[in-house]
Each structure stands twice: as structure tokens, then as C-alpha cells.
Amino acid sequence: DTGVSQDPRHKITKRGQNVTFRCDPISEHNRLYWYRQTLGQGPEFLTYFQNEAQLEKSRLLSDRFSAERPKGSFSTLEIQRTEQGDSAMYLCASSLSGNQETQYFGPGTRLLVL
Amino acid sequence: KQEVTQIPAALSVPEGENLVLNCSFTDSAIYNLQWFRQDPGKGLTSLLLIQSSQREQTSGRLNASLDKSSGRSTLYIAASQPGDSATYLCAGHETGYKLSFGAGTTVTVRA
């Protein structure tokens, strides 16, 4: 068990460019979550997958954002036409559905949009 | 919508002192409550999870309590060490999966 991994760890892009982040959850975990965290704030929920099904999307997830988990394993989060307001830490977490539902977080991808 | 508040926003204590971190939430129908630690620029490390049917959880020097009726959780860290310096976040599980976070308490333990 190597924990949740995310790639890349840092991304700098120019406004208007598209970016894609990847998350690899803990191998046996069937639930995967994306959160966004801005400086000085707690993470905010973006979206959630159970296996390959995307079950909920936050209002924070505009049309420019799309997330996939095609085979119920890794997930990608794409941001199209990035804006400066998209600059944040994007965190991925995973859990095993059941009674305790402890969520385990990855190291995050820090995005800076210039 | 679950609102989670953490007071104080920052705390500085001398080494050896016990830490008391407070978390309050608006919806008593909370599913579980989870405490995390975050080091600067890093991801979140899970510390403790308290199920809605429990009143407290302990792990080493850490103890977390949950009072659903008053909408409060408290994290106690005994005999603080400089390595405990970090931001501590509490989060309520909504309907068993989505987490609602507070803004965190940033702790500095002075050697």
C-alpha cells in the first residue's frame, strides 16, 4: 500500500491553457474524491466517484472542469481554458465504502495560473 | 449545508503544554467527524475518525471528542512537541462521504 499519489505535484500554466491532473487511489479503495484548497482555507469538495460512476458534482465545478475515472481505478481532473481564479491546491482522496469511511489524501497538485 | 468553524485560527504554545483545538458544526446530523493534520504545502494526514455513535477516539498523545447535541468536537494533544507544529483541520462527513472542512487551526509549538 503506497498511499494516494497525484501527478504532477506542481503545475504552472498561462491563462487560457488546458491542464490535466492525475490521481491514483489506494488500490482496494472504491471511492475517490477531488477537493480544492485555496490559501488559508480548508479543502472544498468538488466531485466524488464510486467505482467508475461520478455520483456527485459540486456547484464549484463549472463547465470548464471535467473528471473521469474510466476503469474505477485512477482518475483525471481536467480544467479547460484556465483562469487565474483556478489557482489552488487540488487534492485527491480515496476511501473504502463501509462503516468508518476514513478518507486518505494524496499530496496534492498545486496549480498556478499566470 | 454543513458549516464547520475552527477557533482559534492560530495558536502558539511552549513545548510540553497540552493543546486544545476546537471545532463546531451546524448540522447535528453529522455522519462521522475526522481530524487531519496538514504541513505547509503538503496534503492532509488523517489523525482520528470519530463515528457518529462514538463520543471519543484516542491515538497515542491525541484524543478527540464528539458531542453531536452541542455541535462540537475537540482535539486534545498532550505534552506538545515542536514536531506537532502544523495546521489541524476538522471535517464533518455529510451523508457518509462528502467532507465539509473548517479553515483550520495553525499550531506553533515553541522549543
Coordinates of C-alpha atoms in Angstrom, one line a residue:
Chain A
D1 CA 0.0 0.0 0.0
T2 CA 1.8 3.1 -1.2
G3 CA -1.0 5.6 -0.4
V4 CA -2.7 8.0 -2.7
S5 CA -0.5 9.5 -5.3
Q6 CA -1.0 12.6 -7.5
D7 CA 0.8 13.8 -10.6
P8 CA 2.1 16.4 -11.2
R9 CA 2.9 17.9 -7.8
H10 CA 3.2 21.4 -9.3
K11 CA 1.9 23.0 -12.5
I12 CA 2.4 26.5 -13.8
T13 CA 0.3 27.4 -16.8
K14 CA -0.8 30.5 -18.7
R15 CA -4.4 31.7 -18.6
G16 CA -6.5 30.0 -21.3
Q17 CA -4.5 26.8 -21.4
N18 CA -5.9 23.4 -20.5
V19 CA -4.4 21.3 -17.7
T20 CA -5.0 17.7 -16.6
F21 CA -4.2 16.2 -13.2
R22 CA -4.0 12.5 -12.3
C23 CA -4.8 10.7 -9.1
D24 CA -4.0 7.1 -8.2
P25 CA -6.0 6.0 -5.1
I26 CA -5.1 3.3 -2.6
S27 CA -5.6 0.1 -4.7
E28 CA -8.6 -1.5 -3.0
H29 CA -10.5 1.7 -2.4
N30 CA -13.7 2.0 -4.4
R31 CA -14.4 5.7 -3.6
L32 CA -12.4 8.6 -5.0
Y33 CA -12.9 12.3 -4.2
W34 CA -11.5 15.6 -5.6
Y35 CA -11.2 18.7 -3.4
R36 CA -9.8 22.2 -4.0
Q37 CA -8.0 24.2 -1.4
T38 CA -7.1 27.9 -1.5
L39 CA -4.6 29.6 0.8
G40 CA -5.8 29.8 4.4
Q41 CA -8.9 27.8 3.8
G42 CA -10.0 24.2 4.3
P43 CA -10.5 22.0 1.3
E44 CA -13.8 22.3 -0.6
F45 CA -15.5 19.3 -2.1
L46 CA -15.5 19.1 -5.9
T47 CA -16.7 15.7 -7.0
Y48 CA -16.9 12.1 -6.0
F49 CA -16.7 8.7 -7.7
Q50 CA -17.9 5.3 -6.6
N51 CA -16.0 2.8 -8.8
E52 CA -16.3 4.4 -12.3
A53 CA -19.5 6.3 -11.6
Q54 CA -19.4 10.0 -10.9
L55 CA -22.1 10.3 -8.3
E56 CA -21.9 14.0 -7.3
K57 CA -20.5 17.3 -8.6
S58 CA -20.3 20.4 -6.6
R59 CA -21.6 23.8 -7.9
L60 CA -17.9 24.8 -7.7
L61 CA -17.2 22.5 -10.7
S62 CA -18.0 24.8 -13.6
D63 CA -18.4 23.6 -17.2
R64 CA -14.7 24.1 -17.7
F65 CA -14.0 21.2 -15.2
S66 CA -14.4 17.6 -16.0
A67 CA -13.4 14.5 -14.1
E68 CA -13.2 10.9 -15.1
R69 CA -12.5 7.5 -13.5
P70 CA -12.7 5.3 -16.6
K71 CA -11.9 1.9 -15.1
G72 CA -12.7 2.6 -11.5
S73 CA -9.0 2.9 -10.7
F74 CA -7.1 6.2 -11.4
S75 CA -8.9 9.4 -12.0
T76 CA -8.2 12.6 -14.0
L77 CA -9.3 16.1 -13.5
E78 CA -9.2 18.4 -16.5
I79 CA -9.5 22.2 -16.4
Q80 CA -10.2 23.8 -19.8
R81 CA -9.4 27.5 -20.5
T82 CA -7.8 28.1 -17.1
E83 CA -8.4 31.3 -15.3
Q84 CA -6.3 33.0 -12.6
G85 CA -9.1 32.1 -10.1
D86 CA -8.4 28.4 -10.7
S87 CA -5.0 28.8 -8.9
A88 CA -5.2 26.4 -5.9
M89 CA -4.1 23.1 -4.5
Y90 CA -6.1 20.2 -6.0
L91 CA -6.4 17.3 -3.6
C92 CA -7.5 13.8 -4.2
A93 CA -8.7 11.3 -1.6
S94 CA -9.9 7.8 -1.5
S95 CA -11.8 5.5 0.8
L96 CA -13.3 2.1 1.1
S97 CA -17.1 2.2 1.4
G98 CA -18.2 0.9 4.7
N99 CA -18.8 1.9 8.3
Q100 CA -15.8 4.1 9.0
E101 CA -15.1 5.7 5.6
T102 CA -11.8 7.2 6.6
Q103 CA -10.6 9.4 3.7
Y104 CA -6.9 9.2 2.8
F105 CA -5.5 12.2 1.0
G106 CA -2.7 12.5 -1.6
P107 CA 0.0 15.2 -1.6
G108 CA -2.0 17.4 -3.9
T109 CA -1.3 19.2 -7.2
R110 CA -0.5 22.9 -6.8
L111 CA -1.7 24.9 -9.8
L112 CA -0.6 28.4 -10.6
V113 CA -2.3 30.2 -13.5
L114 CA -0.4 33.2 -14.7
Chain B
K1 CA -25.3 22.8 4.1
Q2 CA -22.8 21.8 6.9
E3 CA -20.8 24.8 8.2
V4 CA -17.7 24.0 10.1
T5 CA -15.9 26.6 12.3
Q6 CA -12.5 26.2 14.0
I7 CA -11.4 28.6 16.7
P8 CA -8.8 29.9 17.3
A9 CA -7.3 30.3 13.8
A10 CA -3.8 30.2 15.2
L11 CA -2.2 29.1 18.5
S12 CA 1.3 29.3 19.9
V13 CA 2.4 27.4 22.9
P14 CA 5.6 26.4 24.7
E15 CA 6.8 22.8 24.3
G16 CA 5.3 20.5 26.8
E17 CA 2.0 22.3 27.1
N18 CA -1.3 20.5 26.3
L19 CA -3.1 21.7 23.2
V20 CA -6.9 22.1 22.9
L21 CA -8.3 22.6 19.4
N22 CA -12.0 23.4 19.0
C23 CA -14.3 22.6 16.1
S24 CA -18.0 23.4 15.8
F25 CA -20.5 22.3 13.2
T26 CA -24.1 23.4 12.4
D27 CA -25.8 20.2 11.4
S28 CA -26.1 17.7 14.3
A29 CA -27.0 15.0 11.7
I30 CA -23.3 14.6 11.1
Y31 CA -22.2 11.2 9.9
N32 CA -18.6 11.0 11.1
L33 CA -16.1 13.6 12.1
Q34 CA -12.5 13.4 11.0
W35 CA -9.4 15.3 12.2
F36 CA -6.5 15.9 9.9
R37 CA -3.0 17.4 10.1
Q38 CA -1.6 19.5 7.2
D39 CA 2.1 20.6 7.0
P40 CA 2.8 23.6 4.8
G41 CA 2.4 22.9 1.1
K42 CA 1.5 19.3 1.8
G43 CA -1.5 17.1 1.6
L44 CA -3.7 16.0 4.6
T45 CA -2.8 13.3 7.1
S46 CA -5.7 11.6 8.8
L47 CA -5.3 11.7 12.6
L48 CA -8.6 10.4 14.0
L49 CA -12.1 9.5 12.8
I50 CA -15.0 9.5 15.3
Q51 CA -18.1 7.7 14.2
S52 CA -21.4 9.4 15.0
S53 CA -22.2 6.7 17.5
Q54 CA -19.0 7.3 19.4
R55 CA -18.1 10.1 21.9
E56 CA -14.3 9.9 21.6
Q57 CA -11.3 8.3 20.0
T58 CA -7.7 8.1 21.2
S59 CA -4.4 7.5 19.4
G60 CA -1.2 8.0 21.4
R61 CA -1.0 11.6 22.6
L62 CA -4.1 12.5 20.7
N63 CA -7.7 12.4 21.9
A64 CA -10.7 13.6 20.1
S65 CA -14.2 14.0 21.5
L66 CA -17.5 14.5 19.7
D67 CA -20.7 16.0 21.2
K68 CA -23.3 15.9 18.4
S69 CA -26.0 17.6 20.6
S70 CA -23.9 20.7 21.0
G71 CA -22.3 20.5 17.6
R72 CA -18.8 20.4 18.9
S73 CA -15.6 18.3 18.6
T74 CA -12.4 18.9 20.5
L75 CA -8.9 17.6 19.7
Y76 CA -6.5 17.3 22.6
I77 CA -2.8 16.9 22.1
A78 CA -0.9 16.0 25.3
A79 CA 2.6 17.2 26.0
S80 CA 3.1 19.1 22.8
Q81 CA 6.4 18.9 20.8
P82 CA 7.9 21.2 18.2
G83 CA 7.1 18.4 15.6
D84 CA 3.4 19.0 16.4
S85 CA 3.6 22.4 14.6
A86 CA 1.2 22.2 11.7
T87 CA -2.4 23.2 10.7
Y88 CA -5.1 21.0 12.1
L89 CA -8.3 20.6 10.2
C90 CA -11.6 19.1 11.3
A91 CA -14.1 17.8 8.8
G92 CA -17.7 16.5 9.0
H93 CA -18.8 13.7 6.8
E94 CA -22.1 14.5 5.1
T95 CA -24.2 11.5 4.2
G96 CA -21.2 9.3 4.7
Y97 CA -18.9 10.5 2.0
K98 CA -18.5 14.3 1.3
L99 CA -16.3 16.1 3.8
S100 CA -17.0 19.7 4.9
F101 CA -13.9 21.3 6.3
G102 CA -13.2 24.1 8.7
A103 CA -10.5 26.6 7.9
G104 CA -8.1 25.0 10.4
T105 CA -6.1 26.0 13.4
T106 CA -2.4 26.7 12.8
V107 CA -0.3 25.5 15.8
T108 CA 3.2 26.6 16.6
V109 CA 5.0 24.7 19.4
R110 CA 8.0 26.8 20.6
A111 CA 11.0 24.8 21.8

